[in-house]
CSV table of C-alpha atoms in Angstrom, one decimal:
chain,number,residue,atom,x,y,z
A,1,MET,CA,0.0,0.0,0.0
A,2,SER,CA,2.8,2.5,1.0
A,3,ASN,CA,4.6,1.8,-2.3
A,4,ASP,CA,1.4,2.5,-4.3
A,5,VAL,CA,0.8,5.7,-2.4
A,6,GLU,CA,4.4,6.8,-3.0
A,7,HIS,CA,4.2,6.0,-6.7
A,8,ALA,CA,1.0,8.0,-7.0
A,9,THR,CA,2.4,10.9,-5.1
A,10,ASN,CA,5.6,11.1,-7.2
A,11,LYS,CA,3.5,10.9,-10.4
A,12,LEU,CA,1.4,13.9,-9.2
A,13,LEU,CA,4.6,15.8,-8.3
A,14,ARG,CA,5.8,15.5,-11.9
A,15,LEU,CA,2.7,17.4,-13.2
A,16,SER,CA,3.7,20.7,-14.6
A,17,LEU,CA,2.2,23.9,-13.4
A,18,SER,CA,0.5,24.4,-16.7
A,19,ASN,CA,-1.3,21.0,-16.3
A,20,SER,CA,-2.2,22.0,-12.7
A,21,ARG,CA,-3.8,25.2,-14.0
A,22,GLU,CA,-6.2,23.0,-16.1
A,23,LEU,CA,-7.6,21.9,-12.7
A,24,ALA,CA,-8.1,25.4,-11.4
A,25,VAL,CA,-11.3,26.0,-9.5
A,26,ALA,CA,-13.1,29.4,-9.2
A,27,CYS,CA,-14.0,30.2,-5.5
A,28,PRO,CA,-17.2,32.1,-4.6
A,29,ASP,CA,-15.2,35.2,-3.8
A,30,GLY,CA,-13.8,35.3,-7.4
A,31,ARG,CA,-10.4,34.0,-6.5
A,32,ILE,CA,-8.9,31.2,-8.6
A,33,ARG,CA,-7.6,28.2,-6.6
A,34,ILE,CA,-5.0,26.0,-8.2
A,35,PRO,CA,-4.5,22.6,-6.6
A,36,ARG,CA,-1.1,22.2,-5.0
A,37,PRO,CA,0.9,19.0,-5.1
A,38,PRO,CA,1.1,17.2,-1.7
A,39,ARG,CA,4.0,17.4,0.6
A,40,LYS,CA,6.7,14.8,0.1
A,41,ASP,CA,6.1,13.4,3.5
A,42,ALA,CA,2.3,13.2,3.1
A,43,VAL,CA,0.7,9.8,3.4
A,44,ILE,CA,-2.8,8.4,3.1
A,45,THR,CA,-3.9,6.6,6.2
A,46,PRO,CA,-6.6,3.9,5.3
A,47,SER,CA,-9.5,3.6,7.6
A,48,PRO,CA,-11.6,0.4,7.9
A,49,HIS,CA,-14.5,2.6,8.9
A,50,ARG,CA,-14.6,4.3,5.5
A,51,PRO,CA,-13.8,1.7,2.8
A,52,HIS,CA,-12.8,2.7,-0.7
A,53,VAL,CA,-15.6,2.1,-3.1
A,54,LEU,CA,-15.3,1.9,-6.9
A,55,ALA,CA,-18.5,3.1,-8.7
A,56,ASN,CA,-19.3,1.6,-12.0
A,57,GLU,CA,-22.4,1.0,-14.2
A,58,ASP,CA,-23.5,-2.0,-12.0
A,59,THR,CA,-23.2,0.0,-8.7
A,60,ARG,CA,-26.7,-0.8,-7.6
A,61,SER,CA,-26.1,-4.5,-7.5
A,62,ASN,CA,-22.4,-5.0,-6.6
A,63,TYR,CA,-20.8,-5.4,-3.2
A,64,GLY,CA,-19.3,-1.8,-3.4
A,65,ALA,CA,-22.8,-0.4,-3.5
A,66,GLY,CA,-23.6,-1.9,-0.1
A,67,LEU,CA,-20.5,-0.3,1.4
A,68,LEU,CA,-21.3,3.0,-0.2
A,69,ARG,CA,-24.9,3.1,0.8
A,70,PHE,CA,-24.1,2.0,4.4
A,71,THR,CA,-21.5,4.7,4.7
A,72,GLN,CA,-24.0,7.3,3.4
A,73,PHE,CA,-26.6,6.1,5.8
A,74,CYS,CA,-24.3,6.3,8.8
A,75,ASP,CA,-23.1,9.7,7.8
A,76,SER,CA,-26.7,11.0,7.4
A,77,HIS,CA,-27.6,9.7,10.9
A,78,ASN,CA,-24.4,10.7,12.6
A,79,ILE,CA,-23.3,7.2,13.4
A,80,SER,CA,-19.8,7.3,14.8
A,81,GLU,CA,-17.1,5.4,12.9
A,82,SER,CA,-16.4,3.1,15.9
A,83,GLU,CA,-20.0,1.9,15.8
A,84,ARG,CA,-19.8,1.0,12.1
A,85,MET,CA,-17.4,-1.8,12.7
A,86,PRO,CA,-18.4,-4.1,14.0
A,87,ALA,CA,-21.9,-3.0,13.1
A,88,SER,CA,-24.6,-4.1,15.5
A,89,ALA,CA,-27.6,-6.1,14.4
A,90,ASN,CA,-29.8,-3.1,15.2
A,91,LEU,CA,-27.7,-0.8,13.0
A,92,LEU,CA,-27.8,-3.3,10.1
A,93,THR,CA,-31.6,-3.7,10.5
A,94,ALA,CA,-32.1,0.1,10.5
A,95,PHE,CA,-29.9,0.4,7.4
A,96,LEU,CA,-32.0,-2.1,5.4
A,97,ALA,CA,-35.3,-0.7,6.8
A,98,ASN,CA,-34.2,2.7,5.4
A,99,ALA,CA,-34.0,1.2,1.9
A,100,ALA,CA,-37.2,-0.8,2.2
A,101,GLY,CA,-39.5,-0.5,-0.8
A,102,THR,CA,-36.7,0.9,-3.0
A,103,ILE,CA,-34.6,-2.1,-3.6
A,104,SER,CA,-35.3,-5.8,-4.3
A,105,ASN,CA,-34.6,-8.8,-2.1
A,106,SER,CA,-31.7,-9.7,-4.3
A,107,THR,CA,-30.1,-6.3,-4.0
A,108,SER,CA,-30.5,-6.1,-0.2
A,109,ASN,CA,-28.8,-9.5,0.1
A,110,THR,CA,-26.0,-8.4,-2.1
A,111,TRP,CA,-25.5,-5.2,-0.1
A,112,MET,CA,-25.4,-7.3,3.1
A,113,ALA,CA,-22.9,-9.7,1.5
A,114,GLY,CA,-20.6,-6.8,0.7
A,115,LEU,CA,-20.8,-5.5,4.3
A,116,HIS,CA,-20.2,-9.1,5.6
A,117,TYR,CA,-17.1,-9.4,3.4
A,118,TRP,CA,-15.9,-6.0,4.6
A,119,HIS,CA,-16.1,-7.2,8.2
A,120,VAL,CA,-14.4,-10.5,7.5
A,121,VAL,CA,-11.4,-8.7,5.7
A,122,ASN,CA,-11.0,-6.5,8.8
A,123,GLY,CA,-11.4,-9.3,11.3
A,124,ALA,CA,-14.6,-7.9,12.8
A,125,THR,CA,-17.5,-9.8,14.2
A,126,TRP,CA,-20.5,-10.0,11.9
A,127,SER,CA,-23.9,-9.7,13.5
A,128,GLY,CA,-26.1,-9.8,10.5
A,129,THR,CA,-27.9,-12.5,8.5
A,130,GLU,CA,-28.8,-11.5,4.9
A,131,SER,CA,-32.1,-13.2,4.5
A,132,ASP,CA,-33.4,-12.5,8.1
A,133,LEU,CA,-32.6,-8.8,7.8
A,134,THR,CA,-34.4,-8.2,4.5
A,135,PRO,CA,-37.5,-6.1,5.1
A,136,PRO,CA,-40.6,-7.9,3.8
A,137,SER,CA,-41.8,-4.7,2.2
A,138,SER,CA,-38.7,-4.6,0.0
A,139,LYS,CA,-39.3,-8.0,-1.5
A,140,ARG,CA,-40.7,-8.1,-5.0
A,141,ALA,CA,-43.2,-10.6,-6.3
A,142,HIS,CA,-42.0,-13.3,-8.6
A,143,ARG,CA,-41.4,-11.9,-12.1
A,144,PRO,CA,-44.3,-12.7,-14.4
A,145,PRO,CA,-43.1,-14.6,-17.6
A,146,VAL,CA,-43.9,-13.8,-21.2
A,147,THR,CA,-45.9,-16.7,-22.5
A,148,LEU,CA,-46.7,-17.5,-26.1
A,149,ASP,CA,-50.2,-16.1,-25.6
A,150,ALA,CA,-48.8,-12.9,-24.4
A,151,LEU,CA,-46.3,-12.8,-27.3
A,152,CYS,CA,-49.2,-13.2,-29.8
A,153,GLN,CA,-51.2,-10.5,-28.1
A,154,LEU,CA,-48.3,-8.1,-28.3
A,155,ALA,CA,-47.9,-8.9,-32.0
A,156,GLN,CA,-51.6,-8.1,-32.6
A,157,GLY,CA,-51.3,-4.8,-30.8
A,158,LEU,CA,-48.3,-3.5,-32.8
A,159,ASP,CA,-48.6,-1.6,-36.0
A,160,LEU,CA,-46.1,-3.4,-38.4
A,161,THR,CA,-46.3,-0.5,-40.9
A,162,ASN,CA,-44.6,1.7,-38.3
A,163,SER,CA,-40.8,1.4,-38.2
A,164,PHE,CA,-40.7,1.9,-34.4
A,165,ASP,CA,-43.2,-1.0,-33.8
A,166,VAL,CA,-41.3,-3.1,-36.3
A,167,ALA,CA,-38.2,-2.7,-34.3
A,168,ILE,CA,-40.2,-3.5,-31.1
A,169,PHE,CA,-41.6,-6.7,-32.8
A,170,ALA,CA,-38.1,-7.9,-33.9
A,171,THR,CA,-36.6,-7.4,-30.5
A,172,THR,CA,-39.5,-9.1,-28.8
A,173,CYS,CA,-39.3,-12.2,-31.0
A,174,VAL,CA,-35.5,-12.5,-30.9
A,175,ALA,CA,-35.4,-12.0,-27.2
A,176,PHE,CA,-38.1,-14.6,-26.5
A,177,TRP,CA,-37.2,-17.4,-29.0
A,178,SER,CA,-33.4,-17.0,-28.6
A,179,CYS,CA,-33.5,-16.7,-24.8
A,180,CYS,CA,-31.7,-13.3,-24.8
A,181,ARG,CA,-31.3,-10.8,-22.1
A,182,LEU,CA,-32.6,-7.4,-23.2
A,183,GLY,CA,-29.3,-5.8,-22.3
A,184,GLU,CA,-27.7,-8.0,-25.0
A,185,LEU,CA,-29.9,-6.5,-27.7
A,186,LEU,CA,-30.8,-3.0,-26.6
A,187,ILE,CA,-29.0,0.0,-25.1
A,188,PRO,CA,-30.0,1.5,-21.8
A,189,SER,CA,-30.5,5.1,-23.1
A,190,PRO,CA,-30.2,7.1,-26.3
A,191,ASN,CA,-26.8,8.5,-25.5
A,192,VAL,CA,-25.3,5.3,-24.0
A,193,PHE,CA,-23.9,3.2,-26.8
A,194,ASP,CA,-20.6,1.2,-26.3
A,195,SER,CA,-19.4,-0.7,-29.3
A,196,VAL,CA,-17.5,-3.0,-26.9
A,197,LYS,CA,-20.8,-4.1,-25.2
A,198,HIS,CA,-23.6,-3.4,-27.6
A,199,VAL,CA,-24.4,-5.1,-30.9
A,200,SER,CA,-24.5,-2.7,-33.9
A,201,ARG,CA,-25.6,-2.8,-37.5
A,202,ALA,CA,-21.9,-3.5,-38.4
A,203,ILE,CA,-22.8,-7.2,-38.3
A,204,LEU,CA,-25.0,-6.7,-41.4
A,205,PRO,CA,-25.7,-8.2,-43.8
A,206,ILE,CA,-26.9,-11.4,-42.1
A,207,SER,CA,-26.7,-14.7,-44.0
A,208,VAL,CA,-29.7,-17.0,-43.8
A,209,HIS,CA,-28.8,-20.7,-44.1
A,210,ASN,CA,-31.1,-23.7,-44.9
A,211,SER,CA,-30.3,-26.8,-42.9
A,212,HIS,CA,-32.7,-29.8,-43.1
A,213,ASN,CA,-35.4,-27.6,-44.4
A,214,VAL,CA,-35.1,-25.2,-41.5
A,215,ARG,CA,-33.9,-21.6,-42.2
A,216,ARG,CA,-31.7,-19.9,-39.6
A,217,THR,CA,-29.2,-17.1,-39.1
A,218,THR,CA,-26.6,-16.3,-36.5
A,219,PHE,CA,-25.2,-13.0,-35.4
A,220,HIS,CA,-22.5,-12.2,-32.8
A,221,ILE,CA,-23.0,-10.0,-29.8
A,222,PRO,CA,-19.8,-8.5,-28.4
A,223,TRP,CA,-20.6,-8.9,-24.7
A,224,THR,CA,-22.7,-11.0,-22.3
A,225,LYS,CA,-23.2,-11.1,-18.6
A,226,THR,CA,-21.5,-14.5,-18.3
A,227,THR,CA,-18.8,-14.4,-21.0
A,228,GLY,CA,-17.8,-10.8,-20.8
A,229,SER,CA,-15.9,-9.5,-23.8
A,230,GLU,CA,-15.9,-12.9,-25.5
A,231,GLY,CA,-19.5,-12.3,-26.4
A,232,ALA,CA,-21.7,-15.0,-27.8
A,233,ASP,CA,-23.4,-16.1,-31.0
A,234,ILE,CA,-27.2,-15.7,-31.1
A,235,SER,CA,-29.0,-18.3,-33.2
A,236,VAL,CA,-32.2,-17.1,-34.8
A,237,THR,CA,-34.2,-20.0,-36.2
A,238,GLU,CA,-37.3,-20.0,-38.4
A,239,ARG,CA,-40.5,-21.0,-36.5
A,240,SER,CA,-43.9,-22.0,-37.8
A,241,HIS,CA,-45.5,-19.3,-35.8
A,242,SER,CA,-46.8,-15.8,-36.2
A,243,THR,CA,-44.0,-14.5,-34.0
A,244,CYS,CA,-41.2,-16.2,-36.0
A,245,PRO,CA,-38.0,-14.5,-34.9
A,246,LEU,CA,-36.2,-14.9,-38.3
A,247,ALA,CA,-39.2,-13.3,-40.2
A,248,ALA,CA,-39.4,-10.5,-37.6
A,249,LEU,CA,-35.7,-9.8,-37.8
A,250,VAL,CA,-35.7,-9.7,-41.6
A,251,LEU,CA,-38.8,-7.4,-41.6
A,252,HIS,CA,-37.0,-5.0,-39.2
A,253,LEU,CA,-33.9,-4.8,-41.4
A,254,GLU,CA,-36.0,-4.3,-44.6
A,255,SER,CA,-38.1,-1.6,-42.9
A,256,ASN,CA,-35.2,0.3,-41.4
A,257,LEU,CA,-32.7,0.4,-44.3
A,258,ASN,CA,-31.3,4.0,-44.1
A,259,ILE,CA,-29.4,3.7,-40.9
A,260,PRO,CA,-25.6,3.8,-40.6
A,261,SER,CA,-23.6,0.7,-39.7
A,262,HIS,CA,-22.3,2.2,-36.4
A,263,ALA,CA,-25.9,2.5,-35.1
A,264,PRO,CA,-27.3,-0.1,-32.6
A,265,LEU,CA,-28.8,-3.1,-34.4
A,266,PHE,CA,-32.4,-2.4,-33.4
A,267,SER,CA,-32.4,1.3,-34.4
A,268,PHE,CA,-35.4,2.5,-36.4
A,269,GLU,CA,-36.1,5.3,-38.9
A,270,THR,CA,-38.0,8.3,-37.7
A,271,ALA,CA,-40.7,10.5,-39.4
A,272,ASN,CA,-38.2,13.3,-40.1
A,273,GLY,CA,-36.0,11.1,-42.2
A,274,SER,CA,-33.5,10.5,-39.4
A,275,TRP,CA,-33.1,7.5,-37.1
A,276,ALA,CA,-33.1,6.7,-33.4
A,277,PRO,CA,-31.8,3.8,-31.3
A,278,LEU,CA,-34.4,1.6,-29.6
A,279,THR,CA,-33.7,1.8,-25.9
A,280,LYS,CA,-34.7,-0.7,-23.2
A,281,ALA,CA,-37.0,1.8,-21.5
A,282,TRP,CA,-38.9,2.7,-24.8
A,283,PHE,CA,-39.2,-1.0,-25.6
A,284,LEU,CA,-40.7,-2.0,-22.2
A,285,SER,CA,-43.0,1.0,-22.2
A,286,ARG,CA,-44.5,0.1,-25.6
A,287,CYS,CA,-44.8,-3.6,-24.7
A,288,ASN,CA,-46.4,-3.0,-21.3
A,289,ASP,CA,-48.9,-0.5,-22.8
A,290,ILE,CA,-50.3,-3.3,-24.9
A,291,TRP,CA,-50.1,-6.0,-22.3
A,292,VAL,CA,-51.7,-4.0,-19.5
A,293,ALA,CA,-54.5,-3.0,-21.9
A,294,ALA,CA,-55.0,-6.8,-22.5
A,295,GLY,CA,-55.2,-7.6,-18.8
A,296,HIS,CA,-51.6,-8.7,-18.2
A,297,PRO,CA,-49.5,-7.3,-15.3
A,298,THR,CA,-46.5,-5.1,-16.1
A,299,MET,CA,-43.7,-7.3,-17.2
A,300,PRO,CA,-40.0,-6.7,-16.7
A,301,GLY,CA,-37.2,-7.3,-19.3
A,302,HIS,CA,-36.3,-10.6,-17.7
A,303,ALA,CA,-39.8,-12.0,-18.5
A,304,PHE,CA,-38.8,-13.0,-22.1
A,305,ARG,CA,-35.9,-15.1,-21.0
A,306,ILE,CA,-37.7,-16.9,-18.2
A,307,GLY,CA,-40.8,-17.4,-20.4
A,308,ARG,CA,-39.0,-19.1,-23.2
A,309,ALA,CA,-36.9,-21.3,-20.9
A,310,THR,CA,-40.1,-22.5,-19.3
A,311,GLU,CA,-41.8,-23.1,-22.7
A,312,LEU,CA,-38.8,-25.2,-23.8
A,313,LEU,CA,-38.9,-27.3,-20.6
A,314,LEU,CA,-42.6,-27.9,-20.9
A,315,GLU,CA,-42.1,-29.0,-24.5
A,316,GLY,CA,-39.8,-31.8,-23.2
A,317,VAL,CA,-36.5,-30.2,-24.1
A,318,HIS,CA,-33.8,-31.6,-21.8
A,319,PRO,CA,-32.6,-29.1,-19.2
A,320,ASP,CA,-29.0,-29.4,-20.4
A,321,ILE,CA,-30.1,-28.1,-23.8
A,322,VAL,CA,-32.2,-25.4,-22.4
A,323,ALA,CA,-29.3,-24.3,-20.3
A,324,THR,CA,-27.1,-24.2,-23.4
A,325,GLN,CA,-29.8,-22.2,-25.3
A,326,GLY,CA,-29.9,-19.6,-22.6
A,327,ARG,CA,-26.2,-19.7,-22.1
A,328,TRP,CA,-26.5,-20.7,-18.4
A,329,LYS,CA,-23.9,-22.8,-16.5
A,330,SER,CA,-25.5,-25.8,-14.9
A,331,HIS,CA,-25.3,-24.5,-11.3
A,332,MET,CA,-26.7,-21.1,-12.4
A,333,PHE,CA,-29.6,-22.8,-14.2
A,334,LEU,CA,-30.4,-24.7,-11.0
A,335,ASP,CA,-30.8,-21.3,-9.3
A,336,TYR,CA,-32.9,-20.2,-12.2
A,337,TRP,CA,-35.1,-23.2,-11.9
A,338,ARG,CA,-36.3,-22.0,-8.5
A,339,GLN,CA,-37.7,-18.9,-10.2
A,340,ILE,CA,-39.3,-21.0,-13.0
A,341,GLU,CA,-40.9,-23.5,-10.6
A,342,SER,CA,-42.9,-20.8,-8.8
A,343,ILE,CA,-44.6,-19.5,-12.0
A,344,LEU,CA,-45.4,-22.9,-13.7
A,345,PRO,CA,-49.1,-22.6,-13.0
A,346,LEU,CA,-49.2,-19.6,-15.3
A,347,PHE,CA,-48.4,-21.8,-18.3
A,348,ILE,CA,-51.4,-24.2,-17.8
A,349,SER,CA,-53.3,-23.0,-20.9
A,350,THR,CA,-52.9,-25.8,-23.4
A,351,ALA,CA,-52.9,-29.5,-23.4
A,352,ILE,CA,-49.1,-29.7,-23.7
A,353,ASN,CA,-48.9,-27.6,-20.6
A,354,SER,CA,-51.2,-29.8,-18.5
A,355,PRO,CA,-50.6,-30.5,-14.8
A,356,ILE,CA,-49.3,-33.9,-15.9
A,357,ALA,CA,-46.7,-32.2,-18.1
A,358,ILE,CA,-45.7,-30.0,-15.2
A,359,THR,CA,-45.4,-32.9,-12.8
A,360,ARG,CA,-43.2,-34.7,-15.4
A,361,LEU,CA,-41.0,-31.6,-15.7
A,362,GLN,CA,-40.6,-31.3,-12.0
A,363,SER,CA,-39.4,-34.9,-11.9
A,364,VAL,CA,-36.9,-34.2,-14.8
A,365,MET,CA,-35.6,-31.1,-13.0
A,366,HIS,CA,-35.2,-33.1,-9.8
A,367,ASN,CA,-33.0,-35.6,-11.6
A,368,PHE,CA,-31.1,-32.7,-13.2
A,369,HIS,CA,-30.5,-31.2,-9.8
A,370,ARG,CA,-29.2,-34.5,-8.3
A,371,THR,CA,-26.8,-35.0,-11.3
A,372,HIS,CA,-25.3,-31.5,-11.2
A,373,ALA,CA,-25.4,-31.0,-7.5
A,374,SER,CA,-23.4,-34.2,-7.0
A,375,SER,CA,-20.9,-33.1,-9.7
A,376,ARG,CA,-20.3,-29.9,-7.7
A,377,ALA,CA,-19.7,-31.7,-4.4
């Protein structure tokens, strides 16, 4: 640590005065304040009571977020630094209660795991239990899935002569049938596009292949949650269904021709002759407008992935194949199954999704669990 601090200090000392002036700050009284280099004997004394936290785009869900939020909570309530470590059970409970209703059960557990780790690193006694300390009011209901019926209702509610709705339709079909995360296909906001993480129209043109009388295409996404910068190949296969993902993708590309190659893949042409990228927020807003009007609850982005995985399992597809399709590792898919099992009754709408089929699926998943649980032991 001391060597790192010394290196950083020496580097700062080498900054020229002209470079320092670029950091000049205007004071309220009109004076200009130029940052001065630290004294040669200056050192940074780390404090376990105020851990260093790195903020990034996943701040809400990583360990660092828990440390940051806890520090902010303690500061706002004048909690002394000595009381923060070891933190008492009452303090931890008050911290979570303060966030009740604004964070999910998963997020609260992640925050507590970060605080737990912080205590372990510093040799302090841990007085909290993640699940027991989660306020009931902050727990969200199980995510509703997108079923085939819901997918058809969405298709009927869209105007496929409108370029925006065509982009919505293509994203919907690819996300569902190819078990994609929305973040793999869409950008979070209009001004946040990263070619390292987001798929663009540079992948075009796509090639459609015919294998055993089945047409399909594949395109590469540069980044996924599980593989990072290795990305993944998304397979889009023709389906004998009104929501065929291949047909929807081709329609989107034909309807939105005049868009540059550096634009996100699911961009759309606008009425003024320009174009705009489809964002996750716009996408979910349009989908939920149609679904809520049809009597469905508001559905989150994760609903496509969990919906298709459940449909595949109910069709009798082996869990190993479903896990491969969704790009899950076996142990992660076991965790995922706990979410799927709770929403199975929502799929009892056809003969294939009868209670007998669900009972058979539960038996198959039990065997899958035994096989992969033993392999991890």
